[in-house]
Short mmCIF file of C-alpha atoms (C1' of nucleotides) in Angstrom, two decimals:
data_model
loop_
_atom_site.label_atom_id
_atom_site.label_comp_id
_atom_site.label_asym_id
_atom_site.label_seq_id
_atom_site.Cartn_x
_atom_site.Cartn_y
_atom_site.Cartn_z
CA UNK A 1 -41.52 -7.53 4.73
CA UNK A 2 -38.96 -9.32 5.64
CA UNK A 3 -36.30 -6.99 4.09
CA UNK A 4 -33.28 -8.00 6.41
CA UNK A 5 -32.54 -11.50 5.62
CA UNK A 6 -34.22 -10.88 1.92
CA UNK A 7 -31.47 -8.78 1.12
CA UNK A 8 -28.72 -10.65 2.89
CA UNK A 9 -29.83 -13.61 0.79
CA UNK A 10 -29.19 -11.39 -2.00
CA UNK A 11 -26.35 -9.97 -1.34
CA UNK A 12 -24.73 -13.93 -0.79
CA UNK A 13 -25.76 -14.78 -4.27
CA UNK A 14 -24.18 -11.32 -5.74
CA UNK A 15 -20.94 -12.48 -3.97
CA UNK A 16 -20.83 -15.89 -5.95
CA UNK A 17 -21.65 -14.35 -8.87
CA UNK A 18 -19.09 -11.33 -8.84
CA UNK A 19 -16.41 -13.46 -7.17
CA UNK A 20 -16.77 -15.74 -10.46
CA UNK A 21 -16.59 -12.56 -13.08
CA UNK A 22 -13.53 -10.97 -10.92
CA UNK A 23 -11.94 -14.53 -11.07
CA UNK A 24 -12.52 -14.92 -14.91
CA UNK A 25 -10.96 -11.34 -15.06
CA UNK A 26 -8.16 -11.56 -12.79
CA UNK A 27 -7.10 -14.99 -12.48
CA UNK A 28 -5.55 -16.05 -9.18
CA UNK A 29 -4.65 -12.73 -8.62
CA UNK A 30 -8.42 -11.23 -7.91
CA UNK A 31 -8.80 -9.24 -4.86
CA UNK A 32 -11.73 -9.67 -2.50
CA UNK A 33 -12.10 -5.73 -2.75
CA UNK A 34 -12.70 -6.30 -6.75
CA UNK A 35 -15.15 -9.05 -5.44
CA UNK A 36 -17.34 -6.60 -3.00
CA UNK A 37 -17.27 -3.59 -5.29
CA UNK A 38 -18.69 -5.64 -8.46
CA UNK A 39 -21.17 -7.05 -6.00
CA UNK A 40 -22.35 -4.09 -5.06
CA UNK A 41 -21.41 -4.05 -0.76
CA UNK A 42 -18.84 -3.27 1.22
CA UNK A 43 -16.06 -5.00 2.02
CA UNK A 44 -17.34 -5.58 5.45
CA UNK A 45 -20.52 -7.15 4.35
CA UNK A 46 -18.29 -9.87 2.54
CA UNK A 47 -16.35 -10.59 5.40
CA UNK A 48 -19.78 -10.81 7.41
CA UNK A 49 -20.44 -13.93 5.68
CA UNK A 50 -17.19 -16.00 4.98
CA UNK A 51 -14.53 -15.87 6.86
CA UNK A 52 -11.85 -15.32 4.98
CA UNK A 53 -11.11 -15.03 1.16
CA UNK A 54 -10.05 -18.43 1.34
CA UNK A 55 -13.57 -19.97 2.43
CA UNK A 56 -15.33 -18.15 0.04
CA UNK A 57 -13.27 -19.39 -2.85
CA UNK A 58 -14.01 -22.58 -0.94
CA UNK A 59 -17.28 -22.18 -1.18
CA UNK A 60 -17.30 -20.97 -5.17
CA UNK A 61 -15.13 -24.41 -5.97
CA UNK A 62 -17.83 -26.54 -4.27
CA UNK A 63 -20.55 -24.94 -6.11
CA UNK A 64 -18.94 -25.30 -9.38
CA UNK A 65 -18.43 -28.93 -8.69
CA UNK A 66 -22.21 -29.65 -7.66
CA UNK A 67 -23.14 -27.64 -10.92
CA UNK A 68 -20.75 -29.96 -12.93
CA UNK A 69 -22.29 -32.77 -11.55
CA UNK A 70 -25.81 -31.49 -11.84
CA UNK A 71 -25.23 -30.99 -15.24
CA UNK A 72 -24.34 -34.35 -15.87
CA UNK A 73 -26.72 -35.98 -14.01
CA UNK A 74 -28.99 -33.74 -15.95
CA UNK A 75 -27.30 -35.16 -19.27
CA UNK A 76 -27.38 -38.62 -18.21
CA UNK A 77 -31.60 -38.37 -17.76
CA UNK A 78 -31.60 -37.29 -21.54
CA UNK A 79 -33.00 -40.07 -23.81
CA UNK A 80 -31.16 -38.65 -26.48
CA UNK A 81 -27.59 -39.54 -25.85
CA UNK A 82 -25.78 -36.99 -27.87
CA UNK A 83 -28.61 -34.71 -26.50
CA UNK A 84 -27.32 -35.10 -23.21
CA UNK A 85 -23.51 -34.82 -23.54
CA UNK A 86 -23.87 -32.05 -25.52
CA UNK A 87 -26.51 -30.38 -23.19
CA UNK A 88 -23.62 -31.04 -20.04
CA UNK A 89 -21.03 -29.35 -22.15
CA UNK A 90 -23.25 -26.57 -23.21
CA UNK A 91 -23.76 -25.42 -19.88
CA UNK A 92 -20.76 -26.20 -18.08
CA UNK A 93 -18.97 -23.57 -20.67
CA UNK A 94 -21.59 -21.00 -20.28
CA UNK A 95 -21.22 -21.63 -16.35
CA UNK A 96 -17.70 -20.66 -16.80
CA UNK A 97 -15.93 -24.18 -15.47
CA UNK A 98 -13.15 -22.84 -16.91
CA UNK A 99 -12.45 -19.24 -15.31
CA UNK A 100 -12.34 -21.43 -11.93
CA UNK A 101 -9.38 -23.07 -12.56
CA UNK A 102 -6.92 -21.00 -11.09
CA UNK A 103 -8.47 -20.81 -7.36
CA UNK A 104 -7.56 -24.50 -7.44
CA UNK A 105 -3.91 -23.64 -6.90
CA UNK A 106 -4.97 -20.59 -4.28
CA UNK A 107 -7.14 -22.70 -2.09
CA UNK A 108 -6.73 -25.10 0.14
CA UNK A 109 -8.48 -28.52 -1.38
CA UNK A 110 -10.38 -30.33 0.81
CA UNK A 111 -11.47 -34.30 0.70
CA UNK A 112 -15.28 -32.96 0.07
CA UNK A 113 -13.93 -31.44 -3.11
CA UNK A 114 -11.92 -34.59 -4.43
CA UNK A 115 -14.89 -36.84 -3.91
CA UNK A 116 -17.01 -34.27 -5.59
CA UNK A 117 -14.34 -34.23 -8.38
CA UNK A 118 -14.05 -37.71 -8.52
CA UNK A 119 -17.84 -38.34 -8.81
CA UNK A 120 -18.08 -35.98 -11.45
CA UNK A 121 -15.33 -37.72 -13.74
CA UNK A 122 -17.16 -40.70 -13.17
CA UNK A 123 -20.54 -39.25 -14.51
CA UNK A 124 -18.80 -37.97 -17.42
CA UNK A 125 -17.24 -41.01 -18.62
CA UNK A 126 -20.50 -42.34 -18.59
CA UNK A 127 -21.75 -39.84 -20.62
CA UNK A 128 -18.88 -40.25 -22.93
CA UNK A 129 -19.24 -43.98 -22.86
CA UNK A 130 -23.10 -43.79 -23.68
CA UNK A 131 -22.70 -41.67 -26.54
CA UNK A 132 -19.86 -43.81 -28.13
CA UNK A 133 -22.40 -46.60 -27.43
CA UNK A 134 -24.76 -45.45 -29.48
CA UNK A 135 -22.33 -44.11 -32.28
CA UNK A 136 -22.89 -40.25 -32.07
CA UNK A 137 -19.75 -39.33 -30.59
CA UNK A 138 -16.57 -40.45 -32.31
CA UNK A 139 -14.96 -42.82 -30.77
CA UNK A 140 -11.03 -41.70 -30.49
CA UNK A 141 -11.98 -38.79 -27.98
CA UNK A 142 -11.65 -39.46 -23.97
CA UNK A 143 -13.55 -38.11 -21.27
CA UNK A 144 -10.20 -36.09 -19.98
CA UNK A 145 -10.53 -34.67 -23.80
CA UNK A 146 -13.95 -33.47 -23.62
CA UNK A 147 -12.94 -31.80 -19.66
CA UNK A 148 -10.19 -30.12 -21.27
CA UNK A 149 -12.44 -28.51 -24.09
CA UNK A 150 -14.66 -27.41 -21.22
CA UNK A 151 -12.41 -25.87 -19.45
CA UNK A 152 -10.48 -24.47 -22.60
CA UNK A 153 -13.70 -22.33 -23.72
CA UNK A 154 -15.12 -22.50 -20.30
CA UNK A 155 -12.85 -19.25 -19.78
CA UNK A 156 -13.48 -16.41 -22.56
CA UNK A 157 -10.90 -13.91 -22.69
CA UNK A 158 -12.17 -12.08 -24.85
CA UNK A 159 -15.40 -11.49 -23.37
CA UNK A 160 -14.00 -10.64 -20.36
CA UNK A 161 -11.42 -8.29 -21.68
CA UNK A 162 -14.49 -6.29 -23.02
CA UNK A 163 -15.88 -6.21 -19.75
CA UNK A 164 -13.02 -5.04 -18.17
CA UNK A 165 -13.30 -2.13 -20.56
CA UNK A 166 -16.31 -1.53 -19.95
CA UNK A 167 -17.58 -2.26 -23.63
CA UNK A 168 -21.18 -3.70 -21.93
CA UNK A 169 -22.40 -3.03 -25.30
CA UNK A 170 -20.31 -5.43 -27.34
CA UNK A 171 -21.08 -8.24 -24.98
CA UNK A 172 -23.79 -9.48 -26.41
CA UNK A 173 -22.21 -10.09 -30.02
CA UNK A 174 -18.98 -11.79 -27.94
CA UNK A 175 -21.28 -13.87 -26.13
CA UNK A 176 -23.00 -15.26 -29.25
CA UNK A 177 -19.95 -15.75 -30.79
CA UNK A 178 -18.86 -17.84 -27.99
CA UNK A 179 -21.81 -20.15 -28.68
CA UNK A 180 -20.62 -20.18 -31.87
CA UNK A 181 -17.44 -21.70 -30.99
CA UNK A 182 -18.86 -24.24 -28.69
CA UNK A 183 -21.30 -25.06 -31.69
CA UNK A 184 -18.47 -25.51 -33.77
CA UNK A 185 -16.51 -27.68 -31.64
CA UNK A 186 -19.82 -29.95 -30.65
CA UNK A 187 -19.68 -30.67 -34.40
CA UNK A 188 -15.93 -31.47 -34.12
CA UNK A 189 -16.58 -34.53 -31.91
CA UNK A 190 -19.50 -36.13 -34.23
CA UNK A 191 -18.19 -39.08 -35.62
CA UNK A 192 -17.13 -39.60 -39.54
CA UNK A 193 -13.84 -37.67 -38.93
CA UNK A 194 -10.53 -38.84 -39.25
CA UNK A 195 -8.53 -40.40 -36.04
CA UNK A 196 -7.18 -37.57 -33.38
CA UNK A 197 -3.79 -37.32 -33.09
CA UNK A 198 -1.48 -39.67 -30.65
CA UNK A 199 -4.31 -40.37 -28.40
CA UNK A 200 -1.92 -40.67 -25.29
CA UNK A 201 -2.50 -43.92 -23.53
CA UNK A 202 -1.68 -44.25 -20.22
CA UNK A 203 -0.27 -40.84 -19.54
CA UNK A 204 -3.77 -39.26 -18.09
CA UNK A 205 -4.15 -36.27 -17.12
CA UNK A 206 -7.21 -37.24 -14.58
CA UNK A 207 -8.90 -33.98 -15.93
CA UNK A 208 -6.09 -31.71 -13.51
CA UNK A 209 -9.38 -29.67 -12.54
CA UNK A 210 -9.03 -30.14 -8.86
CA UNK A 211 -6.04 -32.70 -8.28
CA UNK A 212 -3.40 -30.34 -7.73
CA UNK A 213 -1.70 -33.06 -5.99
CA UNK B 1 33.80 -15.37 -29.89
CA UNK B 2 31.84 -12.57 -29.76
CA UNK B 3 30.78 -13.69 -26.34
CA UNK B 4 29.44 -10.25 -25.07
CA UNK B 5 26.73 -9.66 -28.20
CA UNK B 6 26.16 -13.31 -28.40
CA UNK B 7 24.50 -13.43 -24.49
CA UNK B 8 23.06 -10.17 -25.19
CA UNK B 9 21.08 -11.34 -28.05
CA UNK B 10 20.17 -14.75 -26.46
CA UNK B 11 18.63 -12.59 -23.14
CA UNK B 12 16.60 -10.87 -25.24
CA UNK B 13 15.10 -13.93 -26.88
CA UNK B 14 14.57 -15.25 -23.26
CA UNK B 15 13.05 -12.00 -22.28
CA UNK B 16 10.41 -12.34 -24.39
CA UNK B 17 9.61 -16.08 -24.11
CA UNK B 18 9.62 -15.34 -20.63
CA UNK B 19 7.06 -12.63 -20.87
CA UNK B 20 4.94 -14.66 -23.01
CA UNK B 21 5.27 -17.37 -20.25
CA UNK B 22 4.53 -15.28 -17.12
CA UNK B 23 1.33 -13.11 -19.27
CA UNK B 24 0.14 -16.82 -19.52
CA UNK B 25 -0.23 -17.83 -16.23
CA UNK B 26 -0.40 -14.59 -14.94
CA UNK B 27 -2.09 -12.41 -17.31
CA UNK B 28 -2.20 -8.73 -16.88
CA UNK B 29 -0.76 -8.92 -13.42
CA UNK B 30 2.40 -9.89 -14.54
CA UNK B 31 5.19 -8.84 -12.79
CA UNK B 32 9.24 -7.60 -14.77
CA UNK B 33 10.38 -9.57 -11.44
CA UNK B 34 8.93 -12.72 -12.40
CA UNK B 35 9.63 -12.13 -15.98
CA UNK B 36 13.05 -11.74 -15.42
CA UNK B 37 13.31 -14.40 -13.25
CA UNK B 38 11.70 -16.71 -15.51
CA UNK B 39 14.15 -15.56 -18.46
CA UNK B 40 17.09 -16.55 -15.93
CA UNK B 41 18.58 -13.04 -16.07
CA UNK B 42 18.43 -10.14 -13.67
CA UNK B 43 16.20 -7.40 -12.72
CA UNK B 44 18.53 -5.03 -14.01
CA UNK B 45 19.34 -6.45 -17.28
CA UNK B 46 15.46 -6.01 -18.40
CA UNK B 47 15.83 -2.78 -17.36
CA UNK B 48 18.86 -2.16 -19.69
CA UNK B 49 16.93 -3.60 -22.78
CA UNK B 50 13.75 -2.00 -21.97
CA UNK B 51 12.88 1.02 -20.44
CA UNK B 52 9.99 0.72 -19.00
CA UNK B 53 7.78 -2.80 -18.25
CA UNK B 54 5.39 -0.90 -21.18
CA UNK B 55 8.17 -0.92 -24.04
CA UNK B 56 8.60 -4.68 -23.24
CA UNK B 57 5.07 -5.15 -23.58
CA UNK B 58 4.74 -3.00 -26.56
CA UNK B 59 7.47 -4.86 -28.25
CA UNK B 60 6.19 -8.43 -27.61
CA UNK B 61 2.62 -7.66 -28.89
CA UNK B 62 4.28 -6.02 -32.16
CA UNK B 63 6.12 -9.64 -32.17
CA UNK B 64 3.20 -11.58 -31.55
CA UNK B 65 1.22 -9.32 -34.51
CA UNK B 66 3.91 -9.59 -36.63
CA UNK B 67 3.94 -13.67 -36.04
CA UNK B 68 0.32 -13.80 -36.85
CA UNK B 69 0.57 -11.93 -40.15
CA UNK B 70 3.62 -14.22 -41.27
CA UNK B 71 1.50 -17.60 -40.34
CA UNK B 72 -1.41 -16.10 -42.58
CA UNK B 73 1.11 -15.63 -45.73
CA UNK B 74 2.38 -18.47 -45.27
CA UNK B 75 -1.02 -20.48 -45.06
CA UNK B 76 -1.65 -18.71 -48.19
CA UNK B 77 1.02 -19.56 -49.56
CA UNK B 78 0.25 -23.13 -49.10
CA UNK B 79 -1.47 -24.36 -52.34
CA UNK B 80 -4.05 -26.64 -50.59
CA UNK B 81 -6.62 -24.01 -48.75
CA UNK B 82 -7.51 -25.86 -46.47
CA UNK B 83 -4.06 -27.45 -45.25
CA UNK B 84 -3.26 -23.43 -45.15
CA UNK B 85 -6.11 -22.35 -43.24
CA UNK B 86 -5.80 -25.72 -40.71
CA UNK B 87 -1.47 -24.56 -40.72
CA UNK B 88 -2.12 -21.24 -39.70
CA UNK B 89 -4.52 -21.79 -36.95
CA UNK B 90 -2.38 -24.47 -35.47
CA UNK B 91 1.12 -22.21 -35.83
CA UNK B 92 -1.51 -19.66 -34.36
CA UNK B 93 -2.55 -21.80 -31.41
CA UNK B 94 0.87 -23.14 -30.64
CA UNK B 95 2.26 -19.68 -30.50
CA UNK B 96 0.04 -18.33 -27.53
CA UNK B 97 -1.72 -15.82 -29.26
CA UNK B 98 -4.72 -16.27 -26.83
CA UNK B 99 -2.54 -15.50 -23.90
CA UNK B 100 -1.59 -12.30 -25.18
CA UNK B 101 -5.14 -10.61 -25.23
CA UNK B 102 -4.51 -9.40 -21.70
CA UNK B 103 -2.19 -6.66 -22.49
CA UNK B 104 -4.00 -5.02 -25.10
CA UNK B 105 -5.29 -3.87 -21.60
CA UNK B 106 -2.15 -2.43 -19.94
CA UNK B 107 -0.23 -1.05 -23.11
CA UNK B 108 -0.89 2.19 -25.22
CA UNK B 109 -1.87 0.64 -28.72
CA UNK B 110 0.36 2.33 -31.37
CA UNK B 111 -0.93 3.14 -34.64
CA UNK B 112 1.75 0.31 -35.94
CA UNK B 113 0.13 -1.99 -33.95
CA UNK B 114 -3.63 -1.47 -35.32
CA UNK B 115 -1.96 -1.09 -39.07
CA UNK B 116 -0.89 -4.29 -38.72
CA UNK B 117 -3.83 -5.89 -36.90
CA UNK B 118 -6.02 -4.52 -39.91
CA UNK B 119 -3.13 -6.28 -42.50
CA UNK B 120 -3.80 -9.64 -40.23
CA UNK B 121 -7.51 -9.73 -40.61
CA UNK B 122 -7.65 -9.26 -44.34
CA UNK B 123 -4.87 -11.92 -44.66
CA UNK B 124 -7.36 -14.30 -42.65
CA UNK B 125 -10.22 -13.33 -44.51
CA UNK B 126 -8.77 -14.06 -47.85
CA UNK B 127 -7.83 -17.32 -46.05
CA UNK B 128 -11.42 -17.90 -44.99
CA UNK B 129 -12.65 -16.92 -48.19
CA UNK B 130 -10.15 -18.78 -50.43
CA UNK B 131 -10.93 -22.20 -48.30
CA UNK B 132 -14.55 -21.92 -48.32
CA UNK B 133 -14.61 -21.43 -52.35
CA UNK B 134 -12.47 -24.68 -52.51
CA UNK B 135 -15.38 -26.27 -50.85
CA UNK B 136 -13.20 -27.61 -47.89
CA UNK B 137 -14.37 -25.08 -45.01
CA UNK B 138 -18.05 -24.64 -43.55
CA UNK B 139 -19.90 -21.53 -45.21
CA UNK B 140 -21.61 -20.46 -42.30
CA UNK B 141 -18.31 -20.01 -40.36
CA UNK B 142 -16.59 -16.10 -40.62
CA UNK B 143 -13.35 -15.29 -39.99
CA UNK B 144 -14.41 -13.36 -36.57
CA UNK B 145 -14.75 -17.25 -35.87
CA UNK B 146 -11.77 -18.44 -36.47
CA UNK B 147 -9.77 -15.40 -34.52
CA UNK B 148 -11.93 -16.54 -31.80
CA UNK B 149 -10.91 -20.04 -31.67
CA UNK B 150 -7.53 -18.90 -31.87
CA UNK B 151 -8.07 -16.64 -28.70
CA UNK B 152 -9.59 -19.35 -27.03
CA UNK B 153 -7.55 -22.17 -27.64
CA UNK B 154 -4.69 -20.34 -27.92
CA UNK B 155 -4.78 -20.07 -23.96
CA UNK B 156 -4.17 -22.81 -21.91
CA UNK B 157 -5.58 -22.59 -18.19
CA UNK B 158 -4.62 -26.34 -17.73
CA UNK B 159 -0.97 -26.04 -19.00
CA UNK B 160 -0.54 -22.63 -17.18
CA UNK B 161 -1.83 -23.99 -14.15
CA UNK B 162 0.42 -27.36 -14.34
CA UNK B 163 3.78 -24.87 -14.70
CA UNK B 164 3.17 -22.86 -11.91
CA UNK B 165 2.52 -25.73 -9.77
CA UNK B 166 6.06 -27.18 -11.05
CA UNK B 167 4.74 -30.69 -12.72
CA UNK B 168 7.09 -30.12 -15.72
CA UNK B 169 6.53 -34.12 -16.04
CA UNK B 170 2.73 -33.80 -16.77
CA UNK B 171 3.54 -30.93 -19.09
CA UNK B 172 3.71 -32.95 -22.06
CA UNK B 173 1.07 -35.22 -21.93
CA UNK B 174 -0.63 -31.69 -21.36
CA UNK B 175 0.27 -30.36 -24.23
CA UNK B 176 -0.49 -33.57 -26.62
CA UNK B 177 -3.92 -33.43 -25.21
CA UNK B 178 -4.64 -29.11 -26.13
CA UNK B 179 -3.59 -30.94 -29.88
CA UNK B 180 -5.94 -33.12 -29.73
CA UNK B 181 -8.41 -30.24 -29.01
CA UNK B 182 -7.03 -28.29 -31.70
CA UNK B 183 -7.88 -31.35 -34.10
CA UNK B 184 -11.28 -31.76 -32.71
CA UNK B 185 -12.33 -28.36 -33.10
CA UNK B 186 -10.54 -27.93 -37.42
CA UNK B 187 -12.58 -30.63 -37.71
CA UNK B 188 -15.94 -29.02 -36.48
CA UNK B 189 -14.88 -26.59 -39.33
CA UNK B 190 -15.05 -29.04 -42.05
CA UNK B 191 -17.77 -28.95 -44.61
CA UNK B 192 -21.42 -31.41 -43.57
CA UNK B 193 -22.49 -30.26 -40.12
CA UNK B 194 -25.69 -28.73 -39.37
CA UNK B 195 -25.62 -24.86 -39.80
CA UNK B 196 -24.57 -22.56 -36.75
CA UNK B 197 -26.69 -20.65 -34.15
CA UNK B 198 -27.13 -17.64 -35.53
CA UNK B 199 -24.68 -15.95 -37.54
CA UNK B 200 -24.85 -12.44 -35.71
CA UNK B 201 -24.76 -10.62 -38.80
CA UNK B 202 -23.63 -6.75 -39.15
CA UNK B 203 -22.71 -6.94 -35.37
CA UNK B 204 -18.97 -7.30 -36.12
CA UNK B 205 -16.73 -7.85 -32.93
CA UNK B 206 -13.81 -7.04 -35.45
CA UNK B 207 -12.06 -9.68 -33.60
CA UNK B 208 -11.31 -7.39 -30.87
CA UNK B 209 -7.63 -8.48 -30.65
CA UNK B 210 -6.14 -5.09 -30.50
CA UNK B 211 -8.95 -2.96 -31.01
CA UNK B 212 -9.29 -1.66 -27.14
CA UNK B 213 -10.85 1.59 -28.06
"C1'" DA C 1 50.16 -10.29 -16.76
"C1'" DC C 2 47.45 -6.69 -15.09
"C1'" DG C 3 44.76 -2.46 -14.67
"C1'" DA C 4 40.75 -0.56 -17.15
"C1'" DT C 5 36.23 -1.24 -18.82
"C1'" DG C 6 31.56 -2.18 -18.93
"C1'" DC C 7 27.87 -5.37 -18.30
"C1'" DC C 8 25.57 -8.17 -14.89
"C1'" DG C 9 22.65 -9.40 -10.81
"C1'" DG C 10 20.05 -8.00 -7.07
"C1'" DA C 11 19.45 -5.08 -2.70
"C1'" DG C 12 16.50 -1.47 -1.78
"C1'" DC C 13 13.57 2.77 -2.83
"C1'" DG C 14 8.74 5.03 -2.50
"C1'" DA C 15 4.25 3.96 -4.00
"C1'" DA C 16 0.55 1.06 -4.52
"C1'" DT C 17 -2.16 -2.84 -3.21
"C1'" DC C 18 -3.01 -6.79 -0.48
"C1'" DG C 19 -6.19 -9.34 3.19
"C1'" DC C 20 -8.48 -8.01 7.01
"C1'" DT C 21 -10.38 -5.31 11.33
"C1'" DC C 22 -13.14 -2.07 13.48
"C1'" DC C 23 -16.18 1.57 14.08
"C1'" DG C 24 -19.70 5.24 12.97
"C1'" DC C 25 -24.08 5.47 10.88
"C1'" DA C 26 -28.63 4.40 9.16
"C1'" DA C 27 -32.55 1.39 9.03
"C1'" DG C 28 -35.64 -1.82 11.53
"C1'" DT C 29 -38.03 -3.20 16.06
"C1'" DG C 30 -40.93 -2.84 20.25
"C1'" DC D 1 -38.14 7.04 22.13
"C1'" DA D 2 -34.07 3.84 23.28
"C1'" DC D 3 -32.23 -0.21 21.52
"C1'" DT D 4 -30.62 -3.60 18.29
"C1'" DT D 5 -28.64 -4.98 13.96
"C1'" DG D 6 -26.38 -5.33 9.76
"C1'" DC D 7 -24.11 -2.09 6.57
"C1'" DG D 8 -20.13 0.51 4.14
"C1'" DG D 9 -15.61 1.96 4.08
"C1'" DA D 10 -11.45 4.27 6.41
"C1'" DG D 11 -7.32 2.48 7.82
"C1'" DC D 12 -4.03 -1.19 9.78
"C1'" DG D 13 0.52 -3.79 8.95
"C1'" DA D 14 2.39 -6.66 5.49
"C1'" DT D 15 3.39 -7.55 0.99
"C1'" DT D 16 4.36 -6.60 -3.76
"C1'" DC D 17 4.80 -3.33 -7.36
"C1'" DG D 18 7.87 -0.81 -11.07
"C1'" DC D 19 12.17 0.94 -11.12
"C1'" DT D 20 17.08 2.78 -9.73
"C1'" DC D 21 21.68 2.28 -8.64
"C1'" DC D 22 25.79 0.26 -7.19
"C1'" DG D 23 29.33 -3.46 -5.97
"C1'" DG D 24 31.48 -7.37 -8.23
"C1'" DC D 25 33.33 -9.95 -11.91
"C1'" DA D 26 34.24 -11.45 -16.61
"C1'" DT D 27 36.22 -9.52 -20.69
"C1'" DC D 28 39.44 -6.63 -23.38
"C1'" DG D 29 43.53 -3.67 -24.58
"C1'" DT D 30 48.22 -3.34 -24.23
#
DNA sequence: ACGATGCCGGAGCGAATCGCTCCGCAAGTG
DNA sequence: CACTTGCGGAGCGATTCGCTCCGGCATCGT
C-alpha cells in the first residue's frame, strides 16, 4: 500500500548498487548519468536524494567501509580461524572492495571515513594475527598484504568488460572463474610454502585504501 | 649523431609507455592529451606518428600481444616447467597486461590481432599442460586460470591510484608489495591444496582477452 | 656564417560530455 | 474533482574530447 516511500526505498538501494557497477566500469571517470540510467530513474530522482555526486560517492565509501568491517567482525566470531579470514576475504572480493578505490581520490575524505578505515585495519590484523596464531596462515604475509590482494581481485576487469558489452550471458562462467582465482590464492597463503619475497619492513603502505593523505 | 632519427625513435618508445601508463589509471577514458603529456612530447607529435588515437591503440595492443606470445616461448623454452610457467606469468604481470583489457573495448580488433591471440593461448596451454605432467602445477587449474590471474594481477588499482596522486616515493614499496602478491598467488598454484570450486567445464570464457565479439 | 628546411609544441577548432537545474506530467490523496 | 507529490528528462553553462594547423627553433647544406 504504501507504494511511495516503498519504491523510493528501492530506488536508493538501486543507486548504491549501479553507482558501484558504473564505478567498477568506469573508474573515476563514471558519470552520475551512467549511474541513474543503470539504476533504472532519472537523473532527477538521483539528485532528489543526494546532493551532489560527491555525497553520494560519500555515501558508497562509507558503506563499503561498514561492510569491510562487518565482514571482519563477522570473521573474527568464527571459531575456525582460517574459517574466518578466509570467510572476510571471500566476501570483501565478491563485494567489490576493490572497484571503490578510485572514488578515494574523487571525493572529499572525511574524519568518519579514516576512523572507519582505521578500525577496519585494526580488525584485520587481528584476523591475520589469530590465524598465524594458530598456524593456518603462513606466517611471512602482513595484513597490508592480504588488503592489497583484496583490493587486487576485488576489481574484475574482465567481468566487467563483458558487461560493458553486454555479454550478460558469459557472466556467469567469468564470475565462477573469479572464485576460482580467489580459491587459488586462499591456498597461496596456507602455510608450508617457501618465504615471500623482501617482505618490506618499515616501508608500509597502511593499506593506501582511504589515506590519500 | 643522427640526432633527428635518434629522438624520433625514443618518442615513440615514450608514446607507448605512456599509453600503457595513462590506460592504467585511466582505462578506456584515456585521453592522446594526457598521453602525450605523460610521454613528455607534444600534442602534435602523436599526431605525426599516429593518425588517429585508434592506430595508437591498435598498435600498442599488437605490442602487448606480441609481448605475451614472446614470454610464453620463452617460458617454454625454459627447461624447468614450472620455473617457465612461474617466468611467464611474472614477465606477464610486470608488463601490465591486465591494464590493457580496456581497449579491446574502444579499438576495431584486426584479424592480426585475434591470429595472434589464438597463437598465445595454445603457447599457454602447452605451458599449462607441459607443467602439470612434470607434476609441479595443480591439475585442477586450466589455463583460462592462469590468463585470469594475469588480467587480474596484472592491474594495479593501488599503484595507479598512488601515481596519479603524485607519491612517486610510496611507489616502490608499492610495487615490492603487488610481488609479493604475485608470489602468494604461484604458490596457490603449486601441487597439495584441496581441489577448486567447480571447474566450470565446457563453459569456456576463451580468456576473453581480445575476443570482444 | 647564414638562409633554407623540416620537425616540434601547443593554441584553438567543433563536437561531445560533464554535473546539475528546472519544469511538465502522471500517480496518489481526500 | 482540485490538490499534492515525487518522477523523468530536456537543456543549461562549463569542461573536455579528438584532432588540425601554424609560428618558432634546432638542424643541415653550402
Amino acid at each position: 500500500m504504501t507504494t511511495r516511500k516503498d519504491t523510493a526505498e528501492r530506488n536508493d538501494r538501486a543507486l548504491l548498487q549501479a553507482a558501484r557497477d558504473v564505478l567498477a566500469e568506469d573508474g573515476a571517470h563514471a558519470s552520475v548519468a551512467a549511474i541513474a540510467h543503470r539504476a533504472g530513474v532519472g537523473i532527477g530522482s538521483l539528485y532528489r536524494r543526494y546532493k551532489t555526486k560527491e555525497e553520494l560517492f560519500q555515501r558508497l565509501s562509507l558503506m563499503s567501509l561498514e561492510h569491510w568491517n562487518q565482514a571482519a567482525e563477522q570473521g573474527l566470531a568464527d571459531p575456525d580461524p582460517w574459517a574466518g579470514l578466509a570467510g572476510f576475504v571471500r566476501g570483501c572480493v565478491e563485494f567489490g572492495q576493490g572497484s571503490l578505490a578510485p572514488v578515494a581520490g574523487i571525493i572529499e575524505v572525511t574524519e568518519q571515513m579514516r576512523a572507519r578505515s582505521r578500525r577496519g585495519d585494526e580488525l584485520l590484523e587481528e584476523l591475520v594475527r589469530r590465524a598465524q596464531g594458530a598456524g593456518v596462515l603462513r606466517v611471512d604475509v602482513t595484513a597490508v598484504d592480504i588488503a592489497l590482494l583484496i583490493e587486487q581481485l576485488g576489481r574484475s576487469p574482465v567481468v566487467d568488460q563483458l558487461r560493458k558489452q553486454g555479454r550478460e550471458d558469459l557472466l556467469p562462467a567469468a564470475t565462477r572463474a573469479r572464485r576460482r582465482l580467489i580459491a587459488i590464492a586462499l591456498d597461496g597463503l596456507r602455510p608450508g610454502h617457501a618465504p615471500l619475497p623482501e617482505a618490506a619492513p618499515g616501508e608500509e603502505l597502511c593499506s593506501g585504501r582511504w589515506s590519500r593523505e
